[in-house]
Each structure stands twice: as structure tokens, then as C-alpha cells.
mmCIF file of N, CA and C in Angstrom:
data_model
loop_
_atom_site.group_PDB
_atom_site.id
_atom_site.type_symbol
_atom_site.label_atom_id
_atom_site.label_comp_id
_atom_site.label_asym_id
_atom_site.label_seq_id
_atom_site.Cartn_x
_atom_site.Cartn_y
_atom_site.Cartn_z
ATOM 1 N N MET A 268 41.378 -92.474 -47.568
ATOM 2 C CA MET A 268 42.577 -92.577 -48.430
ATOM 3 C C MET A 268 43.697 -93.405 -48.184
ATOM 4 N N ARG A 269 43.729 -93.963 -46.332
ATOM 5 C CA ARG A 269 44.269 -95.316 -46.595
ATOM 6 C C ARG A 269 43.910 -96.279 -46.974
ATOM 7 N N THR A 270 42.573 -96.040 -47.471
ATOM 8 C CA THR A 270 42.050 -98.122 -48.334
ATOM 9 C C THR A 270 42.918 -97.787 -48.982
ATOM 10 N N SER A 271 42.511 -97.125 -50.307
ATOM 11 C CA SER A 271 43.236 -97.325 -51.616
ATOM 12 C C SER A 271 44.538 -97.263 -51.362
ATOM 13 N N ARG A 272 45.058 -96.599 -50.423
ATOM 14 C CA ARG A 272 46.846 -96.536 -50.342
ATOM 15 C C ARG A 272 46.514 -98.837 -50.128
ATOM 16 N N PHE A 273 46.049 -99.039 -49.273
ATOM 17 C CA PHE A 273 46.365 -100.634 -49.146
ATOM 18 C C PHE A 273 45.458 -101.409 -50.107
ATOM 19 N N ALA A 274 44.681 -101.070 -51.180
ATOM 20 C CA ALA A 274 45.012 -101.184 -51.971
ATOM 21 C C ALA A 274 45.608 -101.482 -53.552
ATOM 22 N N ARG A 275 46.591 -100.016 -53.282
ATOM 23 C CA ARG A 275 47.566 -100.313 -53.728
ATOM 24 C C ARG A 275 48.968 -100.668 -53.225
ATOM 25 N N PHE A 276 48.686 -101.497 -52.580
ATOM 26 C CA PHE A 276 49.507 -101.978 -51.961
ATOM 27 C C PHE A 276 49.313 -103.464 -52.291
ATOM 28 N N LEU A 277 48.564 -103.946 -51.717
ATOM 29 C CA LEU A 277 47.622 -105.579 -53.078
ATOM 30 C C LEU A 277 48.622 -105.169 -53.933
ATOM 31 N N ALA A 278 47.527 -103.879 -54.721
ATOM 32 C CA ALA A 278 48.302 -104.660 -55.928
ATOM 33 C C ALA A 278 49.665 -104.606 -56.677
ATOM 34 N N GLY A 279 50.217 -103.914 -55.898
ATOM 35 C CA GLY A 279 51.824 -103.634 -56.058
ATOM 36 C C GLY A 279 52.831 -104.522 -55.331
ATOM 37 N N GLY A 280 51.697 -105.401 -54.612
ATOM 38 C CA GLY A 280 52.345 -107.019 -54.285
ATOM 39 C C GLY A 280 51.781 -108.245 -55.021
ATOM 40 N N ALA A 281 51.222 -107.628 -55.463
ATOM 41 C CA ALA A 281 50.328 -108.767 -56.963
ATOM 42 C C ALA A 281 51.360 -108.936 -57.845
ATOM 43 N N LEU A 282 51.769 -107.456 -58.280
ATOM 44 C CA LEU A 282 52.461 -107.405 -59.734
ATOM 45 C C LEU A 282 53.954 -107.714 -59.536
ATOM 46 N N ASN A 283 54.356 -107.523 -58.001
ATOM 47 C CA ASN A 283 55.876 -107.976 -57.638
ATOM 48 C C ASN A 283 55.846 -109.413 -58.193
ATOM 49 N N THR A 284 54.856 -109.992 -57.072
ATOM 50 C CA THR A 284 54.995 -111.431 -56.969
ATOM 51 C C THR A 284 54.784 -111.644 -58.817
ATOM 52 N N ALA A 285 53.981 -111.381 -59.043
ATOM 53 C CA ALA A 285 54.184 -112.151 -60.808
ATOM 54 C C ALA A 285 55.447 -111.796 -61.876
ATOM 55 N N VAL A 286 56.283 -110.245 -61.243
ATOM 56 C CA VAL A 286 57.216 -110.100 -61.853
ATOM 57 C C VAL A 286 58.339 -110.853 -61.759
ATOM 58 N N THR A 287 59.166 -111.398 -60.274
ATOM 59 C CA THR A 287 59.808 -111.899 -59.804
ATOM 60 C C THR A 287 58.890 -113.558 -60.356
ATOM 61 N N TYR A 288 58.253 -114.065 -60.328
ATOM 62 C CA TYR A 288 57.927 -115.111 -60.977
ATOM 63 C C TYR A 288 58.257 -115.095 -62.288
ATOM 64 N N GLY A 289 58.267 -114.803 -62.981
ATOM 65 C CA GLY A 289 58.338 -114.749 -64.090
ATOM 66 C C GLY A 289 59.806 -114.515 -64.124
ATOM 67 N N PHE A 290 60.863 -113.848 -63.896
ATOM 68 C CA PHE A 290 62.088 -113.722 -63.448
ATOM 69 C C PHE A 290 62.302 -115.458 -63.055
ATOM 70 N N PHE A 291 62.422 -115.959 -62.433
ATOM 71 C CA PHE A 291 62.662 -117.125 -61.159
ATOM 72 C C PHE A 291 62.026 -118.618 -62.778
ATOM 73 N N VAL A 292 61.266 -117.792 -63.664
ATOM 74 C CA VAL A 292 61.326 -119.067 -64.575
ATOM 75 C C VAL A 292 61.912 -119.410 -65.627
ATOM 76 N N VAL A 293 62.591 -117.949 -65.724
ATOM 77 C CA VAL A 293 63.396 -117.987 -66.958
ATOM 78 C C VAL A 293 64.292 -118.190 -66.120
ATOM 79 N N LEU A 294 65.008 -117.660 -65.172
ATOM 80 C CA LEU A 294 66.624 -117.729 -64.611
ATOM 81 C C LEU A 294 66.660 -119.058 -64.096
ATOM 82 N N SER A 295 65.404 -119.720 -64.089
ATOM 83 C CA SER A 295 65.703 -121.223 -63.732
ATOM 84 C C SER A 295 65.913 -122.520 -64.991
ATOM 85 N N TRP A 296 65.931 -121.950 -66.489
ATOM 86 C CA TRP A 296 66.348 -122.894 -66.745
ATOM 87 C C TRP A 296 67.804 -123.189 -67.493
ATOM 88 N N TRP A 297 68.566 -121.343 -66.619
ATOM 89 C CA TRP A 297 70.082 -121.768 -67.042
ATOM 90 C C TRP A 297 70.759 -122.061 -65.019
ATOM 91 N N LEU A 298 69.818 -121.690 -64.570
ATOM 92 C CA LEU A 298 70.101 -121.020 -62.788
ATOM 93 C C LEU A 298 69.809 -122.556 -61.944
ATOM 94 N N PRO A 299 70.222 -122.766 -61.271
ATOM 95 C CA PRO A 299 69.872 -123.604 -59.902
ATOM 96 C C PRO A 299 68.391 -122.459 -59.478
ATOM 97 N N PRO A 300 67.949 -124.273 -58.986
ATOM 98 C CA PRO A 300 66.601 -122.954 -58.395
ATOM 99 C C PRO A 300 66.993 -122.197 -56.789
ATOM 100 N N ALA A 301 67.445 -122.527 -56.016
ATOM 101 C CA ALA A 301 68.506 -122.194 -55.004
ATOM 102 C C ALA A 301 68.530 -120.592 -55.392
ATOM 103 N N VAL A 302 69.272 -120.631 -56.245
ATOM 104 C CA VAL A 302 70.516 -119.767 -57.447
ATOM 105 C C VAL A 302 69.304 -118.476 -57.900
ATOM 106 N N ALA A 303 68.341 -119.217 -58.614
ATOM 107 C CA ALA A 303 67.871 -118.128 -59.295
ATOM 108 C C ALA A 303 66.513 -117.380 -58.016
ATOM 109 N N TYR A 304 65.803 -118.126 -57.180
ATOM 110 C CA TYR A 304 64.918 -117.715 -56.039
ATOM 111 C C TYR A 304 66.154 -116.766 -55.431
ATOM 112 N N SER A 305 67.380 -117.124 -55.133
ATOM 113 C CA SER A 305 68.309 -115.870 -54.065
ATOM 114 C C SER A 305 67.766 -114.198 -55.277
ATOM 115 N N ALA A 306 68.612 -114.525 -56.522
ATOM 116 C CA ALA A 306 67.713 -113.664 -57.140
ATOM 117 C C ALA A 306 66.827 -113.231 -56.981
ATOM 118 N N VAL A 307 65.881 -113.929 -57.795
ATOM 119 C CA VAL A 307 64.561 -112.668 -58.094
ATOM 120 C C VAL A 307 63.953 -112.252 -55.992
ATOM 121 N N PHE A 308 64.505 -112.725 -55.433
ATOM 122 C CA PHE A 308 64.373 -112.241 -53.837
ATOM 123 C C PHE A 308 65.235 -111.115 -54.358
ATOM 124 N N LEU A 309 66.127 -110.491 -54.673
ATOM 125 C CA LEU A 309 66.827 -109.278 -54.096
ATOM 126 C C LEU A 309 66.264 -108.941 -55.736
ATOM 127 N N LEU A 310 65.564 -109.135 -56.489
ATOM 128 C CA LEU A 310 65.432 -108.112 -57.449
ATOM 129 C C LEU A 310 63.603 -107.861 -56.912
ATOM 130 N N GLY A 311 62.873 -108.560 -56.090
ATOM 131 C CA GLY A 311 61.768 -108.196 -55.539
ATOM 132 C C GLY A 311 61.829 -106.633 -54.631
ATOM 133 N N ILE A 312 62.931 -107.154 -53.832
ATOM 134 C CA ILE A 312 63.046 -105.817 -52.594
ATOM 135 C C ILE A 312 62.860 -104.820 -53.449
ATOM 136 N N ALA A 313 63.927 -104.871 -54.671
ATOM 137 C CA ALA A 313 64.030 -103.950 -55.285
ATOM 138 C C ALA A 313 62.825 -103.855 -55.887
ATOM 139 N N LEU A 314 61.892 -103.683 -56.405
ATOM 140 C CA LEU A 314 61.377 -103.770 -57.537
ATOM 141 C C LEU A 314 59.850 -103.101 -55.678
ATOM 142 N N SER A 315 60.182 -103.580 -55.251
ATOM 143 C CA SER A 315 58.974 -103.317 -54.003
ATOM 144 C C SER A 315 58.964 -102.017 -53.790
ATOM 145 N N TYR A 316 60.526 -102.118 -53.556
ATOM 146 C CA TYR A 316 61.190 -100.379 -53.396
ATOM 147 C C TYR A 316 60.459 -99.164 -54.225
ATOM 148 N N VAL A 317 60.782 -99.639 -55.405
ATOM 149 C CA VAL A 317 60.033 -98.553 -56.824
ATOM 150 C C VAL A 317 58.447 -98.217 -56.013
ATOM 151 N N VAL A 318 58.422 -100.102 -56.838
ATOM 152 C CA VAL A 318 56.516 -99.603 -56.730
ATOM 153 C C VAL A 318 55.816 -98.778 -55.686
ATOM 154 N N ASN A 319 56.630 -99.584 -54.095
ATOM 155 C CA ASN A 319 55.823 -98.552 -52.791
ATOM 156 C C ASN A 319 56.114 -97.126 -52.777
ATOM 157 N N SER A 320 56.834 -96.612 -53.636
ATOM 158 C CA SER A 320 57.586 -95.758 -53.059
ATOM 159 C C SER A 320 56.787 -94.636 -54.065
ATOM 160 N N VAL A 321 56.833 -95.087 -55.382
ATOM 161 C CA VAL A 321 56.045 -94.136 -56.575
ATOM 162 C C VAL A 321 54.656 -94.372 -56.672
ATOM 163 N N PHE A 322 53.975 -95.703 -56.558
ATOM 164 C CA PHE A 322 52.961 -95.600 -57.041
ATOM 165 C C PHE A 322 51.499 -95.321 -55.593
ATOM 166 N N VAL A 323 52.586 -97.198 -54.790
ATOM 167 C CA VAL A 323 51.490 -97.046 -52.850
ATOM 168 C C VAL A 323 51.645 -95.632 -52.538
ATOM 169 N N PHE A 324 52.745 -95.211 -51.780
ATOM 170 C CA PHE A 324 52.737 -94.649 -50.962
ATOM 171 C C PHE A 324 53.192 -92.916 -51.448
ATOM 172 N N ARG A 325 53.457 -93.229 -52.550
ATOM 173 C CA ARG A 325 54.230 -91.936 -53.671
ATOM 174 C C ARG A 325 54.794 -91.210 -52.861
ATOM 175 N N ALA A 326 55.516 -90.927 -52.334
ATOM 176 C CA ALA A 326 57.151 -90.916 -51.390
ATOM 177 C C ALA A 326 57.848 -90.395 -52.500
ATOM 178 N N ARG A 327 58.845 -89.380 -51.827
ATOM 179 C CA ARG A 327 60.403 -89.082 -53.021
ATOM 180 C C ARG A 327 61.069 -90.348 -51.777
ATOM 181 N N ALA A 328 61.407 -91.113 -53.710
ATOM 182 C CA ALA A 328 62.682 -91.879 -52.931
ATOM 183 C C ALA A 328 63.789 -91.146 -52.293
ATOM 184 N N SER A 329 64.263 -91.907 -51.550
ATOM 185 C CA SER A 329 65.903 -91.132 -50.858
ATOM 186 C C SER A 329 66.889 -92.073 -50.561
ATOM 187 N N VAL A 330 68.081 -92.404 -50.729
ATOM 188 C CA VAL A 330 69.197 -93.412 -50.169
ATOM 189 C C VAL A 330 68.564 -94.081 -48.834
ATOM 190 N N GLY A 331 68.450 -92.737 -47.866
ATOM 191 C CA GLY A 331 68.069 -93.443 -46.322
ATOM 192 C C GLY A 331 67.091 -94.401 -46.330
ATOM 193 N N SER A 332 65.868 -93.789 -47.057
ATOM 194 C CA SER A 332 64.786 -95.122 -47.588
ATOM 195 C C SER A 332 65.863 -96.698 -47.742
ATOM 196 N N ALA A 333 66.261 -95.911 -48.835
ATOM 197 C CA ALA A 333 66.170 -97.031 -50.189
ATOM 198 C C ALA A 333 67.789 -98.410 -48.562
ATOM 199 N N VAL A 334 67.663 -97.857 -48.102
ATOM 200 C CA VAL A 334 69.014 -99.165 -47.092
ATOM 201 C C VAL A 334 68.444 -99.356 -46.149
ATOM 202 N N ARG A 335 67.185 -98.303 -45.640
ATOM 203 C CA ARG A 335 66.441 -98.607 -43.948
ATOM 204 C C ARG A 335 65.321 -100.130 -44.767
ATOM 205 N N TYR A 336 64.408 -99.738 -46.518
ATOM 206 C CA TYR A 336 63.789 -100.697 -46.807
ATOM 207 C C TYR A 336 64.162 -102.845 -46.571
ATOM 208 N N PRO A 337 65.303 -102.765 -47.055
ATOM 209 C CA PRO A 337 65.523 -103.862 -46.379
ATOM 210 C C PRO A 337 65.022 -105.066 -45.396
ATOM 211 N N ALA A 338 64.986 -103.821 -43.810
ATOM 212 C CA ALA A 338 64.800 -104.294 -42.979
ATOM 213 C C ALA A 338 63.479 -104.272 -42.860
ATOM 214 N N VAL A 339 62.513 -104.012 -43.824
ATOM 215 C CA VAL A 339 61.443 -104.103 -43.481
ATOM 216 C C VAL A 339 60.291 -106.323 -44.073
ATOM 217 N N TYR A 340 61.375 -105.978 -45.786
ATOM 218 C CA TYR A 340 61.635 -107.614 -45.421
ATOM 219 C C TYR A 340 61.929 -108.883 -44.620
ATOM 220 N N LEU A 341 63.573 -108.442 -43.754
ATOM 221 C CA LEU A 341 63.863 -109.073 -42.487
ATOM 222 C C LEU A 341 62.679 -109.580 -41.615
ATOM 223 N N ALA A 342 62.009 -108.065 -41.360
ATOM 224 C CA ALA A 342 60.619 -107.744 -40.152
ATOM 225 C C ALA A 342 59.729 -108.823 -40.396
ATOM 226 N N GLN A 343 59.782 -108.650 -41.563
ATOM 227 C CA GLN A 343 57.858 -109.788 -42.616
ATOM 228 C C GLN A 343 58.402 -110.975 -42.018
ATOM 229 N N TYR A 344 60.078 -111.067 -42.943
ATOM 230 C CA TYR A 344 60.014 -113.261 -42.918
ATOM 231 C C TYR A 344 59.783 -113.190 -41.407
ATOM 232 N N ALA A 345 61.172 -112.866 -40.213
ATOM 233 C CA ALA A 345 60.508 -112.991 -38.431
ATOM 234 C C ALA A 345 59.293 -113.360 -38.416
ATOM 235 N N ALA A 346 58.849 -112.069 -38.150
ATOM 236 C CA ALA A 346 57.354 -111.986 -37.682
ATOM 237 C C ALA A 346 56.438 -113.193 -38.173
ATOM 238 N N GLY A 347 56.317 -113.300 -39.618
ATOM 239 C CA GLY A 347 55.531 -114.752 -40.140
ATOM 240 C C GLY A 347 56.164 -115.956 -39.705
ATOM 241 N N LEU A 348 57.651 -116.268 -39.724
ATOM 242 C CA LEU A 348 57.919 -117.456 -39.437
ATOM 243 C C LEU A 348 57.387 -117.527 -37.787
ATOM 244 N N ALA A 349 57.845 -116.831 -36.739
ATOM 245 C CA ALA A 349 56.828 -117.029 -35.563
ATOM 246 C C ALA A 349 56.023 -117.088 -35.245
ATOM 247 N N LEU A 350 54.714 -116.764 -36.595
ATOM 248 C CA LEU A 350 53.439 -117.146 -36.106
ATOM 249 C C LEU A 350 53.441 -117.819 -36.588
ATOM 250 N N LEU A 351 54.307 -118.485 -38.222
ATOM 251 C CA LEU A 351 53.412 -119.846 -38.352
ATOM 252 C C LEU A 351 54.411 -121.082 -38.069
ATOM 253 N N THR A 352 55.118 -120.629 -37.094
ATOM 254 C CA THR A 352 56.210 -121.988 -36.244
ATOM 255 C C THR A 352 54.451 -121.835 -35.133
ATOM 256 N N LEU A 353 54.023 -120.425 -34.255
ATOM 257 C CA LEU A 353 53.781 -120.759 -32.891
ATOM 258 C C LEU A 353 52.035 -121.657 -33.799
ATOM 259 N N LEU A 354 51.287 -121.320 -35.012
ATOM 260 C CA LEU A 354 50.263 -122.149 -35.071
ATOM 261 C C LEU A 354 50.833 -122.751 -35.506
ATOM 262 N N THR A 355 51.988 -123.452 -35.738
ATOM 263 C CA THR A 355 51.223 -125.426 -36.171
ATOM 264 C C THR A 355 52.353 -126.302 -34.903
ATOM 265 N N ARG A 356 52.771 -125.321 -33.773
ATOM 266 C CA ARG A 356 52.556 -125.805 -31.958
ATOM 267 C C ARG A 356 51.722 -125.976 -31.543
ATOM 268 N N ILE A 357 50.668 -125.463 -32.082
ATOM 269 C CA ILE A 357 49.603 -125.731 -31.322
ATOM 270 C C ILE A 357 48.710 -126.577 -32.364
ATOM 271 N N GLY A 358 48.690 -126.919 -33.469
ATOM 272 C CA GLY A 358 48.046 -127.695 -34.162
ATOM 273 C C GLY A 358 47.485 -127.204 -35.034
ATOM 274 N N VAL A 359 47.654 -126.029 -35.707
ATOM 275 C CA VAL A 359 46.980 -126.180 -36.466
ATOM 276 C C VAL A 359 48.190 -126.208 -37.838
ATOM 277 N N ASP A 360 47.203 -126.823 -39.308
ATOM 278 C CA ASP A 360 47.984 -126.674 -40.272
ATOM 279 C C ASP A 360 48.504 -126.382 -40.802
ATOM 280 N N GLY A 361 49.564 -126.413 -41.418
ATOM 281 C CA GLY A 361 50.318 -125.572 -41.685
ATOM 282 C C GLY A 361 49.597 -124.898 -43.406
ATOM 283 N N ARG A 362 48.989 -125.819 -43.808
ATOM 284 C CA ARG A 362 48.277 -125.003 -44.877
ATOM 285 C C ARG A 362 47.372 -124.412 -44.414
ATOM 286 N N ALA A 363 46.792 -124.087 -43.163
ATOM 287 C CA ALA A 363 46.285 -122.998 -42.923
ATOM 288 C C ALA A 363 46.758 -122.432 -41.585
ATOM 289 N N ALA A 364 48.048 -122.454 -41.744
ATOM 290 C CA ALA A 364 48.703 -121.383 -41.164
ATOM 291 C C ALA A 364 48.528 -120.201 -41.861
ATOM 292 N N LEU A 365 49.342 -120.819 -42.923
ATOM 293 C CA LEU A 365 50.089 -120.158 -43.717
ATOM 294 C C LEU A 365 48.794 -118.570 -44.189
ATOM 295 N N PRO A 366 47.815 -118.525 -44.523
ATOM 296 C CA PRO A 366 47.182 -118.022 -44.769
ATOM 297 C C PRO A 366 46.922 -116.986 -43.700
ATOM 298 N N LEU A 367 47.189 -117.673 -42.709
ATOM 299 C CA LEU A 367 46.681 -117.210 -41.232
ATOM 300 C C LEU A 367 47.729 -115.721 -41.238
ATOM 301 N N THR A 368 48.494 -116.521 -41.056
ATOM 302 C CA THR A 368 49.900 -116.016 -41.427
ATOM 303 C C THR A 368 49.723 -114.674 -41.694
ATOM 304 N N MET A 369 49.374 -114.570 -43.213
ATOM 305 C CA MET A 369 49.975 -113.419 -44.264
ATOM 306 C C MET A 369 48.737 -112.643 -43.746
ATOM 307 N N CYS A 370 47.446 -112.804 -43.452
ATOM 308 C CA CYS A 370 47.045 -112.075 -42.067
ATOM 309 C C CYS A 370 46.980 -111.166 -41.427
ATOM 310 N N VAL A 371 48.292 -111.184 -40.877
ATOM 311 C CA VAL A 371 49.068 -110.558 -39.770
ATOM 312 C C VAL A 371 50.129 -110.301 -40.535
ATOM 313 N N THR A 372 50.615 -110.532 -41.423
ATOM 314 C CA THR A 372 52.161 -109.946 -41.726
ATOM 315 C C THR A 372 52.172 -108.922 -43.050
ATOM 316 N N VAL A 373 50.586 -108.735 -44.185
ATOM 317 C CA VAL A 373 50.528 -108.044 -45.145
ATOM 318 C C VAL A 373 49.861 -106.337 -44.526
ATOM 319 N N PRO A 374 49.369 -106.370 -44.110
ATOM 320 C CA PRO A 374 48.909 -105.471 -42.508
ATOM 321 C C PRO A 374 51.041 -104.790 -42.104
ATOM 322 N N LEU A 375 50.618 -105.621 -41.114
ATOM 323 C CA LEU A 375 52.161 -104.923 -40.622
ATOM 324 C C LEU A 375 53.316 -105.027 -41.846
ATOM 325 N N THR A 376 53.104 -105.545 -42.857
ATOM 326 C CA THR A 376 54.366 -105.096 -43.838
ATOM 327 C C THR A 376 54.054 -103.053 -44.685
ATOM 328 N N PHE A 377 52.535 -104.076 -44.984
ATOM 329 C CA PHE A 377 51.974 -102.165 -45.172
ATOM 330 C C PHE A 377 52.548 -101.016 -44.166
ATOM 331 N N ALA A 378 52.314 -101.228 -42.889
ATOM 332 C CA ALA A 378 52.637 -100.536 -41.192
ATOM 333 C C ALA A 378 54.026 -99.829 -42.016
ATOM 334 N N MET A 379 55.001 -101.275 -41.597
ATOM 335 C CA MET A 379 56.364 -100.460 -42.271
ATOM 336 C C MET A 379 56.427 -100.066 -43.163
ATOM 337 N N THR A 380 56.156 -100.399 -43.831
ATOM 338 C CA THR A 380 57.420 -99.894 -45.421
ATOM 339 C C THR A 380 56.225 -97.951 -45.307
ATOM 340 N N ARG A 381 55.250 -97.693 -44.810
ATOM 341 C CA ARG A 381 54.794 -96.679 -44.567
ATOM 342 C C ARG A 381 56.040 -95.927 -43.910
ATOM 343 N N HIS A 382 56.345 -96.569 -43.209
ATOM 344 C CA HIS A 382 56.994 -96.211 -41.384
ATOM 345 C C HIS A 382 58.204 -95.316 -41.925
ATOM 346 N N VAL A 383 58.157 -96.523 -43.262
ATOM 347 C CA VAL A 383 60.283 -96.373 -43.647
ATOM 348 C C VAL A 383 59.706 -95.007 -44.798
ATOM 349 N N LEU A 384 58.986 -95.506 -45.493
ATOM 350 C CA LEU A 384 58.880 -94.535 -47.275
ATOM 351 C C LEU A 384 57.792 -93.076 -46.871
ATOM 352 N N VAL A 385 57.567 -93.488 -46.419
ATOM 353 C CA VAL A 385 56.432 -91.938 -45.571
ATOM 354 C C VAL A 385 56.610 -90.825 -44.453
ATOM 355 N N LYS A 386 57.105 -91.036 -42.968
ATOM 356 C CA LYS A 386 56.948 -90.684 -42.149
ATOM 357 C C LYS A 386 58.208 -90.285 -41.737
ATOM 358 N N ALA A 387 59.558 -91.633 -41.738
ATOM 359 C CA ALA A 387 60.674 -91.622 -41.973
ATOM 360 C C ALA A 387 61.251 -90.218 -43.078
ATOM 361 N N ALA A 388 60.684 -90.143 -44.317
ATOM 362 C CA ALA A 388 61.457 -89.456 -45.355
ATOM 363 C C ALA A 388 60.215 -87.652 -44.096
ATOM 364 N N SER A 389 59.112 -87.362 -43.836
ATOM 365 C CA SER A 389 59.174 -86.689 -43.203
ATOM 366 C C SER A 389 59.799 -86.094 -42.088
ATOM 367 N N ARG A 390 60.301 -86.829 -41.633
ATOM 368 C CA ARG A 390 62.075 -86.431 -40.563
ATOM 369 C C ARG A 390 62.464 -85.855 -41.287
ATOM 370 N N GLU A 391 62.972 -86.730 -41.983
ATOM 371 C CA GLU A 391 64.774 -85.913 -43.316
ATOM 372 C C GLU A 391 64.051 -84.939 -44.116
ATOM 373 N N GLN A 392 62.910 -84.181 -44.216
ATOM 374 C CA GLN A 392 62.706 -82.700 -45.281
ATOM 375 C C GLN A 392 62.720 -81.659 -43.981
ATOM 376 N N PRO A 393 62.632 -82.055 -42.846
ATOM 377 C CA PRO A 393 62.671 -80.676 -42.208
ATOM 378 C C PRO A 393 64.072 -80.387 -41.793
ATOM 379 N N ALA A 394 64.302 -81.548 -41.460
ATOM 380 C CA ALA A 394 65.862 -81.462 -41.818
ATOM 381 C C ALA A 394 67.453 -80.727 -42.606
ATOM 382 N N LYS A 395 66.505 -80.886 -43.646
ATOM 383 C CA LYS A 395 67.389 -80.768 -45.064
ATOM 384 C C LYS A 395 66.575 -78.903 -44.564
ATOM 385 N N ARG A 396 65.435 -78.532 -44.760
ATOM 386 C CA ARG A 396 65.093 -77.622 -45.153
ATOM 387 C C ARG A 396 65.737 -76.375 -44.123
ATOM 388 N N ASP A 397 66.010 -77.520 -43.227
ATOM 389 C CA ASP A 397 66.788 -76.319 -41.644
ATOM 390 C C ASP A 397 68.518 -76.123 -42.060
ATOM 391 N N ALA A 398 68.233 -77.028 -42.529
ATOM 392 C CA ALA A 398 70.703 -77.350 -43.450
ATOM 393 C C ALA A 398 70.768 -76.190 -44.083
ATOM 394 N N GLY A 399 68.929 -75.970 -44.719
ATOM 395 C CA GLY A 399 70.063 -75.348 -46.111
ATOM 396 C C GLY A 399 69.933 -73.989 -45.287
ATOM 397 N N SER A 400 68.731 -73.338 -45.057
ATOM 398 C CA SER A 400 68.609 -72.062 -44.667
ATOM 399 C C SER A 400 69.626 -71.658 -44.117
ATOM 400 N N LEU A 401 69.903 -72.313 -42.678
ATOM 401 C CA LEU A 401 71.499 -72.037 -41.964
ATOM 402 C C LEU A 401 72.419 -71.936 -42.457
ATOM 403 N N SER A 402 72.614 -72.802 -43.418
ATOM 404 C CA SER A 402 73.807 -72.293 -44.843
ATOM 405 C C SER A 402 73.796 -70.866 -45.270
ATOM 406 N N ARG A 403 72.811 -70.028 -45.614
ATOM 407 C CA ARG A 403 71.905 -68.879 -45.875
ATOM 408 C C ARG A 403 72.633 -67.203 -45.225
ATOM 409 N N VAL A 404 72.612 -67.910 -43.810
ATOM 410 C CA VAL A 404 72.295 -66.789 -42.667
ATOM 411 C C VAL A 404 73.996 -66.288 -43.304
#
């Protein structure tokens, strides 16, 4: 089951990349590239949240997980930048260092996303059930 989740995660990431790149191309006809990139980066986070909730992990979306979800992207960026910097400092060419970095950050992002969407949701559910049962007393 985990393999199929990871395969869906990769497919969802490919879909997200294609959609946001298409929007980037369209927006860059009217906007400066940095503004277009910023807009599609935010769109990519939102699209990723929906795709990962519905398609990859089949988890119920919630306000709590939606608020926590952008931290996944921040952590992925920080980890990727740190590893890329380390690899290039020890002499690995940047063009080779990026794919090596992705070999670490993609599984890391999968684990963090699963934690935010699945593990955190499972902790929230009992609290809601307990609260509901107390209100009936």
C-alpha cells in the first residue's frame, strides 16, 4: 500500500508541476517572471494540498491540516538548500547535486505530507469524538 501511495505522490507531483508550469507560462505573458513565479508557487501549494488529500492519502481535508501544510514546503526548501549547499561545497557539480538532493527531499516531503494529512488527522478525530460524547452527557 505504501508503494502505491508513493507512486500516487509522484504522479500528483508531476500533475502539479505541469499545471503550475502552464499557469506560469500564461501569467508570464502579462506579469514579470518573479511575480508569475510567486503566484504559481502559492497555487502549487494549494493544488498539492488538494491532490495529496484527495488522491494520494485519501485523507479528510481540515482547516488544521491546511494551515500546517505550507510548513512542508518550507521544510522541503530548507532541507534541499542545505543539502545542495553541502554537496556543492564538497565539490559535487550543481547539475549533479540537484538530482541527488531530490533523492532526499522527495521522500522527506512524502513523509512530512503523510504526517500532516494522515497522522495529524488521526489524532484530531478521537478528540472530536470525545468532545461529542461529552456534550451528550
